[in-house]
Amino acid sequence: MFIFCISNLNASSNINLNKITINLENTQSLQRGAKVFFDQCQGCHGLKYMRYSDLAIGLKLNEQKDKGLEQLIKEKFMHSIDGINDNNYILSPMYKENAIKWFGKIPPDLSLISRYKGTNWLFTYMKSFYKDPARPFGVNNLLFPDVGMPHILLKYQGIQILKHDQHSDKIEDLLELIENGELSEDEYNAMITDLATFLSYIGEPIQVERKNIGTFVLIFLIILTIVLYMLKKEFWSDIK
């Protein structure tokens, strides 16, 4: 879904990023985001640092004890893809030769895109496509000018055009929806928020646990500081 040249990842316009709130403890949001990825993105992009088995456990698919992880993954996300092995890494099925032929480059792996760009960037990126007949796939992107990919979620968002007479750093002021998609604006926003949430999880699956441990450590250090301070006062009281 995010086809662009790795050497040009810093390319961007002066667009103000939309702010979103994600919840990595919301399993349903993670599962919905995973479904969007497998349905719309995996044809070109992989997640080379994540195994199918680890994903199934992280998204709590393994709670259905009567089914194997492979069957759960296929039923939940990948109805039409065969030959998945639990321990395989999540890679794109696209051959490199075809990728270069069709896009001029190999689509990047998205394992760490959320850590590099952030979820606000991902959300804004998926809202910033507009019709541009001059581009190879008929679309351009305000946040990433001359983007080298189609708008894969076009049927859900609808067709936007650029307002050439507007001067703003907000995509809402610069783009106009001229043809509705299958989803309302709120529904589309929810879809790409789920996708950003999922990619954030992929970028650091342990981040919820890390934050919980960090909170515990801070509380422990505060209590330890109080105890040591009181102990210090007790020791020095005799000297005074």
mmCIF file of C-alpha atoms in Angstrom:
data_model
loop_
_atom_site.group_PDB
_atom_site.id
_atom_site.type_symbol
_atom_site.label_atom_id
_atom_site.label_comp_id
_atom_site.label_asym_id
_atom_site.label_seq_id
_atom_site.Cartn_x
_atom_site.Cartn_y
_atom_site.Cartn_z
ATOM 1 C CA MET A 1 0.000 0.000 0.000
ATOM 2 C CA PHE A 2 2.866 2.378 0.653
ATOM 3 C CA ILE A 3 4.929 2.039 -2.513
ATOM 4 C CA PHE A 4 7.701 4.609 -2.655
ATOM 5 C CA CYS A 5 11.437 4.590 -3.115
ATOM 6 C CA ILE A 6 13.369 3.911 0.100
ATOM 7 C CA SER A 7 15.923 6.554 -0.837
ATOM 8 C CA ASN A 8 13.152 9.158 -0.945
ATOM 9 C CA LEU A 9 11.468 8.372 2.376
ATOM 10 C CA ASN A 10 12.249 11.862 3.637
ATOM 11 C CA ALA A 11 10.341 13.450 0.806
ATOM 12 C CA SER A 12 7.250 15.188 2.081
ATOM 13 C CA SER A 13 5.243 18.357 1.713
ATOM 14 C CA ASN A 14 4.481 20.999 4.324
ATOM 15 C CA ILE A 15 1.129 19.480 5.221
ATOM 16 C CA ASN A 16 -0.117 19.607 8.789
ATOM 17 C CA LEU A 17 -0.566 16.045 10.077
ATOM 18 C CA ASN A 18 -3.934 14.927 11.389
ATOM 19 C CA LYS A 19 -3.781 13.747 14.983
ATOM 20 C CA ILE A 20 -5.220 10.363 15.879
ATOM 21 C CA THR A 21 -5.465 8.375 19.080
ATOM 22 C CA ILE A 22 -4.669 4.673 18.919
ATOM 23 C CA ASN A 23 -5.162 1.984 21.544
ATOM 24 C CA LEU A 24 -2.810 -0.977 21.231
ATOM 25 C CA GLU A 25 -4.775 -2.829 23.912
ATOM 26 C CA ASN A 26 -7.868 -2.790 21.693
ATOM 27 C CA THR A 27 -7.676 -6.270 20.192
ATOM 28 C CA GLN A 28 -10.654 -5.685 17.895
ATOM 29 C CA SER A 29 -9.000 -2.598 16.371
ATOM 30 C CA LEU A 30 -5.765 -4.539 15.841
ATOM 31 C CA GLN A 31 -7.636 -7.384 14.167
ATOM 32 C CA ARG A 32 -9.560 -5.014 11.907
ATOM 33 C CA GLY A 33 -6.314 -3.263 10.966
ATOM 34 C CA ALA A 34 -4.681 -6.621 10.237
ATOM 35 C CA LYS A 35 -7.556 -7.541 7.936
ATOM 36 C CA VAL A 36 -7.143 -4.268 6.022
ATOM 37 C CA PHE A 37 -3.430 -4.988 5.656
ATOM 38 C CA PHE A 38 -3.892 -8.550 4.420
ATOM 39 C CA ASP A 39 -6.780 -7.632 2.112
ATOM 40 C CA GLN A 40 -5.312 -4.463 0.638
ATOM 41 C CA CYS A 41 -1.570 -4.212 1.334
ATOM 42 C CA GLN A 42 0.127 -7.581 1.440
ATOM 43 C CA GLY A 43 -0.108 -8.029 -2.300
ATOM 44 C CA CYS A 44 2.810 -5.587 -2.531
ATOM 45 C CA HIS A 45 4.207 -5.171 0.998
ATOM 46 C CA GLY A 46 5.509 -7.557 3.612
ATOM 47 C CA LEU A 47 6.172 -7.523 7.360
ATOM 48 C CA LYS A 48 9.475 -9.374 7.338
ATOM 49 C CA TYR A 49 10.120 -9.120 11.081
ATOM 50 C CA MET A 50 6.813 -10.731 12.089
ATOM 51 C CA ARG A 51 5.896 -14.409 11.914
ATOM 52 C CA TYR A 52 2.339 -15.589 11.300
ATOM 53 C CA SER A 53 2.416 -17.542 14.556
ATOM 54 C CA ASP A 54 3.595 -14.538 16.590
ATOM 55 C CA LEU A 55 0.935 -12.355 14.983
ATOM 56 C CA ALA A 56 -1.799 -14.838 15.815
ATOM 57 C CA ILE A 57 -0.680 -14.926 19.452
ATOM 58 C CA GLY A 58 -0.255 -11.136 19.669
ATOM 59 C CA LEU A 59 -3.720 -10.538 18.249
ATOM 60 C CA LYS A 60 -5.127 -13.201 20.607
ATOM 61 C CA LEU A 61 -6.330 -15.522 17.867
ATOM 62 C CA ASN A 62 -4.847 -18.422 19.824
ATOM 63 C CA GLU A 63 -7.627 -18.129 22.406
ATOM 64 C CA GLN A 64 -9.711 -20.399 20.175
ATOM 65 C CA LYS A 65 -8.083 -23.591 21.428
ATOM 66 C CA ASP A 66 -9.964 -25.904 19.083
ATOM 67 C CA LYS A 67 -8.239 -24.529 15.972
ATOM 68 C CA GLY A 68 -4.630 -24.334 14.813
ATOM 69 C CA LEU A 69 -2.950 -20.973 14.280
ATOM 70 C CA GLU A 70 -2.686 -21.533 10.538
ATOM 71 C CA GLN A 71 -6.426 -22.161 10.235
ATOM 72 C CA LEU A 72 -7.237 -19.149 12.428
ATOM 73 C CA ILE A 73 -5.071 -16.812 10.342
ATOM 74 C CA LYS A 74 -6.633 -18.014 7.088
ATOM 75 C CA GLU A 75 -10.174 -17.692 8.412
ATOM 76 C CA LYS A 76 -9.640 -14.270 9.975
ATOM 77 C CA PHE A 77 -7.501 -12.509 7.377
ATOM 78 C CA MET A 78 -6.482 -14.524 4.354
ATOM 79 C CA HIS A 79 -9.357 -16.495 2.872
ATOM 80 C CA SER A 80 -7.792 -16.917 -0.564
ATOM 81 C CA ILE A 81 -4.110 -17.572 0.264
ATOM 82 C CA ASP A 82 -2.885 -21.146 0.628
ATOM 83 C CA GLY A 83 0.402 -22.585 1.826
ATOM 84 C CA ILE A 84 0.826 -20.462 4.957
ATOM 85 C CA ASN A 85 3.126 -21.970 7.549
ATOM 86 C CA ASP A 86 2.799 -20.824 11.152
ATOM 87 C CA ASN A 87 6.508 -20.060 11.455
ATOM 88 C CA ASN A 88 6.884 -18.259 8.139
ATOM 89 C CA TYR A 89 7.596 -14.556 8.124
ATOM 90 C CA ILE A 90 4.877 -12.354 6.620
ATOM 91 C CA LEU A 91 6.182 -11.553 3.163
ATOM 92 C CA SER A 92 4.599 -10.207 0.008
ATOM 93 C CA PRO A 93 3.784 -12.850 -2.621
ATOM 94 C CA MET A 94 4.871 -10.440 -5.378
ATOM 95 C CA TYR A 95 7.966 -11.477 -7.335
ATOM 96 C CA LYS A 96 10.730 -8.869 -7.352
ATOM 97 C CA GLU A 97 10.926 -8.983 -11.144
ATOM 98 C CA ASN A 98 7.231 -8.156 -11.444
ATOM 99 C CA ALA A 99 7.488 -5.388 -8.851
ATOM 100 C CA ILE A 100 10.261 -3.673 -10.802
ATOM 101 C CA LYS A 101 8.353 -4.148 -14.053
ATOM 102 C CA TRP A 102 5.077 -2.747 -12.698
ATOM 103 C CA PHE A 103 6.298 -0.062 -10.283
ATOM 104 C CA GLY A 104 9.910 0.568 -11.260
ATOM 105 C CA LYS A 105 11.057 -0.468 -7.773
ATOM 106 C CA ILE A 106 10.454 -3.078 -5.111
ATOM 107 C CA PRO A 107 7.730 -1.957 -2.669
ATOM 108 C CA PRO A 108 9.230 -1.462 0.802
ATOM 109 C CA ASP A 109 8.628 -3.672 3.767
ATOM 110 C CA LEU A 110 6.282 -2.008 6.291
ATOM 111 C CA SER A 111 7.516 -3.621 9.495
ATOM 112 C CA LEU A 112 9.070 -0.412 10.833
ATOM 113 C CA ILE A 113 7.171 2.277 8.904
ATOM 114 C CA SER A 114 5.222 3.364 11.992
ATOM 115 C CA ARG A 115 8.410 3.829 13.999
ATOM 116 C CA TYR A 116 10.002 5.831 11.201
ATOM 117 C CA LYS A 117 7.047 8.001 10.225
ATOM 118 C CA GLY A 118 4.550 7.738 13.073
ATOM 119 C CA THR A 119 0.852 6.885 13.118
ATOM 120 C CA ASN A 120 -0.247 10.477 12.479
ATOM 121 C CA TRP A 121 1.760 10.455 9.251
ATOM 122 C CA LEU A 122 0.288 7.119 8.163
ATOM 123 C CA PHE A 123 -3.258 8.326 8.827
ATOM 124 C CA THR A 124 -2.739 11.624 6.995
ATOM 125 C CA TYR A 125 -1.027 9.860 4.095
ATOM 126 C CA MET A 126 -4.051 7.640 3.493
ATOM 127 C CA LYS A 127 -6.324 10.703 3.465
ATOM 128 C CA SER A 128 -4.156 12.749 1.086
ATOM 129 C CA PHE A 129 -4.658 11.027 -2.267
ATOM 130 C CA TYR A 130 -6.229 13.055 -5.061
ATOM 131 C CA LYS A 131 -6.943 12.603 -8.750
ATOM 132 C CA ASP A 132 -4.002 13.448 -11.004
ATOM 133 C CA PRO A 133 -4.205 12.153 -14.601
ATOM 134 C CA ALA A 134 -0.540 13.062 -15.132
ATOM 135 C CA ARG A 135 0.625 10.363 -12.738
ATOM 136 C CA PRO A 136 1.094 6.708 -13.836
ATOM 137 C CA PHE A 137 -1.694 5.433 -11.572
ATOM 138 C CA GLY A 138 -3.929 8.469 -11.987
ATOM 139 C CA VAL A 139 -3.448 9.746 -8.427
ATOM 140 C CA ASN A 140 -1.033 11.902 -6.458
ATOM 141 C CA ASN A 141 -0.593 12.553 -2.758
ATOM 142 C CA LEU A 142 -0.383 15.875 -0.929
ATOM 143 C CA LEU A 143 1.751 14.476 1.863
ATOM 144 C CA PHE A 144 4.041 12.526 -0.474
ATOM 145 C CA PRO A 145 4.214 14.348 -3.835
ATOM 146 C CA ASP A 146 4.699 12.174 -6.948
ATOM 147 C CA VAL A 147 3.934 9.023 -5.003
ATOM 148 C CA GLY A 148 4.569 5.854 -6.976
ATOM 149 C CA MET A 149 1.534 3.811 -5.952
ATOM 150 C CA PRO A 150 -2.194 3.639 -6.690
ATOM 151 C CA HIS A 151 -4.758 4.688 -4.111
ATOM 152 C CA ILE A 152 -5.587 1.173 -3.009
ATOM 153 C CA LEU A 153 -8.459 2.329 -0.782
ATOM 154 C CA LEU A 154 -10.030 4.506 -3.468
ATOM 155 C CA LYS A 155 -13.283 2.551 -3.546
ATOM 156 C CA TYR A 156 -13.726 3.136 0.184
ATOM 157 C CA GLN A 157 -12.767 6.811 0.374
ATOM 158 C CA GLY A 158 -13.973 8.040 -3.007
ATOM 159 C CA ILE A 159 -12.349 10.440 -5.488
ATOM 160 C CA GLN A 160 -10.785 13.694 -4.302
ATOM 161 C CA ILE A 161 -9.502 16.589 -6.385
ATOM 162 C CA LEU A 162 -7.012 19.297 -5.556
ATOM 163 C CA LYS A 163 -8.258 22.842 -4.933
ATOM 164 C CA HIS A 164 -5.642 24.867 -6.782
ATOM 165 C CA ASP A 165 -6.895 28.217 -5.494
ATOM 166 C CA GLN A 166 -6.501 27.340 -1.820
ATOM 167 C CA HIS A 167 -3.458 28.096 0.333
ATOM 168 C CA SER A 168 -3.392 26.048 3.517
ATOM 169 C CA ASP A 169 -1.424 23.359 5.336
ATOM 170 C CA LYS A 170 -4.535 21.283 6.082
ATOM 171 C CA ILE A 171 -5.653 18.575 3.703
ATOM 172 C CA GLU A 172 -9.294 19.311 4.503
ATOM 173 C CA ASP A 173 -8.861 22.782 2.963
ATOM 174 C CA LEU A 174 -6.878 21.579 -0.057
ATOM 175 C CA LEU A 175 -8.879 18.554 -1.184
ATOM 176 C CA GLU A 176 -12.502 18.181 -2.238
ATOM 177 C CA LEU A 177 -14.429 14.917 -2.444
ATOM 178 C CA ILE A 178 -16.226 14.825 -5.797
ATOM 179 C CA GLU A 179 -17.325 11.193 -5.786
ATOM 180 C CA ASN A 180 -18.328 9.299 -2.678
ATOM 181 C CA GLY A 181 -16.795 5.961 -1.823
ATOM 182 C CA GLU A 182 -18.357 2.933 -0.179
ATOM 183 C CA LEU A 183 -17.667 4.341 3.288
ATOM 184 C CA SER A 184 -18.625 7.585 4.951
ATOM 185 C CA GLU A 185 -15.817 9.891 6.062
ATOM 186 C CA ASP A 186 -16.079 8.679 9.658
ATOM 187 C CA GLU A 187 -16.056 5.033 8.574
ATOM 188 C CA TYR A 188 -13.036 5.591 6.336
ATOM 189 C CA ASN A 189 -11.207 7.412 9.135
ATOM 190 C CA ALA A 190 -11.942 4.476 11.434
ATOM 191 C CA MET A 191 -10.586 2.037 8.847
ATOM 192 C CA ILE A 192 -7.255 3.803 8.389
ATOM 193 C CA THR A 193 -6.968 4.412 12.140
ATOM 194 C CA ASP A 194 -7.231 0.647 12.619
ATOM 195 C CA LEU A 195 -4.577 0.158 9.933
ATOM 196 C CA ALA A 196 -2.247 2.671 11.611
ATOM 197 C CA THR A 197 -2.859 0.949 14.958
ATOM 198 C CA PHE A 198 -1.945 -2.416 13.478
ATOM 199 C CA LEU A 199 1.247 -1.080 11.868
ATOM 200 C CA SER A 200 2.193 0.578 15.150
ATOM 201 C CA TYR A 201 1.841 -2.795 16.857
ATOM 202 C CA ILE A 202 3.954 -4.461 14.147
ATOM 203 C CA GLY A 203 6.681 -1.841 14.625
ATOM 204 C CA GLU A 204 7.028 -2.745 18.312
ATOM 205 C CA PRO A 205 4.830 -5.619 19.484
ATOM 206 C CA ILE A 206 6.106 -5.355 23.048
ATOM 207 C CA GLN A 207 5.430 -1.644 23.514
ATOM 208 C CA VAL A 208 2.352 -2.093 25.730
ATOM 209 C CA GLU A 209 4.285 -4.422 28.017
ATOM 210 C CA ARG A 210 7.271 -2.059 27.918
ATOM 211 C CA LYS A 211 5.136 0.870 29.047
ATOM 212 C CA ASN A 212 3.547 -1.193 31.814
ATOM 213 C CA ILE A 213 6.970 -2.262 33.051
ATOM 214 C CA GLY A 214 8.137 1.358 32.852
ATOM 215 C CA THR A 215 5.220 2.490 35.000
ATOM 216 C CA PHE A 216 5.979 -0.206 37.578
ATOM 217 C CA VAL A 217 9.668 0.766 37.636
ATOM 218 C CA LEU A 218 8.839 4.448 38.177
ATOM 219 C CA ILE A 219 6.473 3.640 41.046
ATOM 220 C CA PHE A 220 9.126 1.370 42.584
ATOM 221 C CA LEU A 221 11.780 4.099 42.288
ATOM 222 C CA ILE A 222 9.480 6.672 43.914
ATOM 223 C CA ILE A 223 8.752 4.335 46.850
ATOM 224 C CA LEU A 224 12.442 3.442 47.120
ATOM 225 C CA THR A 225 13.396 7.123 47.141
ATOM 226 C CA ILE A 226 10.950 7.814 50.003
ATOM 227 C CA VAL A 227 12.244 4.842 52.003
ATOM 228 C CA LEU A 228 15.883 5.824 51.466
ATOM 229 C CA TYR A 229 15.142 9.427 52.413
ATOM 230 C CA MET A 230 13.463 8.344 55.659
ATOM 231 C CA LEU A 231 16.343 5.944 56.369
ATOM 232 C CA LYS A 232 18.853 8.726 55.764
ATOM 233 C CA LYS A 233 17.001 10.998 58.218
ATOM 234 C CA GLU A 234 17.016 8.233 60.830
ATOM 235 C CA PHE A 235 20.743 7.612 60.478
ATOM 236 C CA TRP A 236 21.681 11.279 60.591
ATOM 237 C CA SER A 237 19.402 12.134 63.492
ATOM 238 C CA ASP A 238 21.873 10.598 66.000
ATOM 239 C CA ILE A 239 24.796 12.522 64.504
ATOM 240 C CA LYS A 240 22.992 15.825 64.856
#
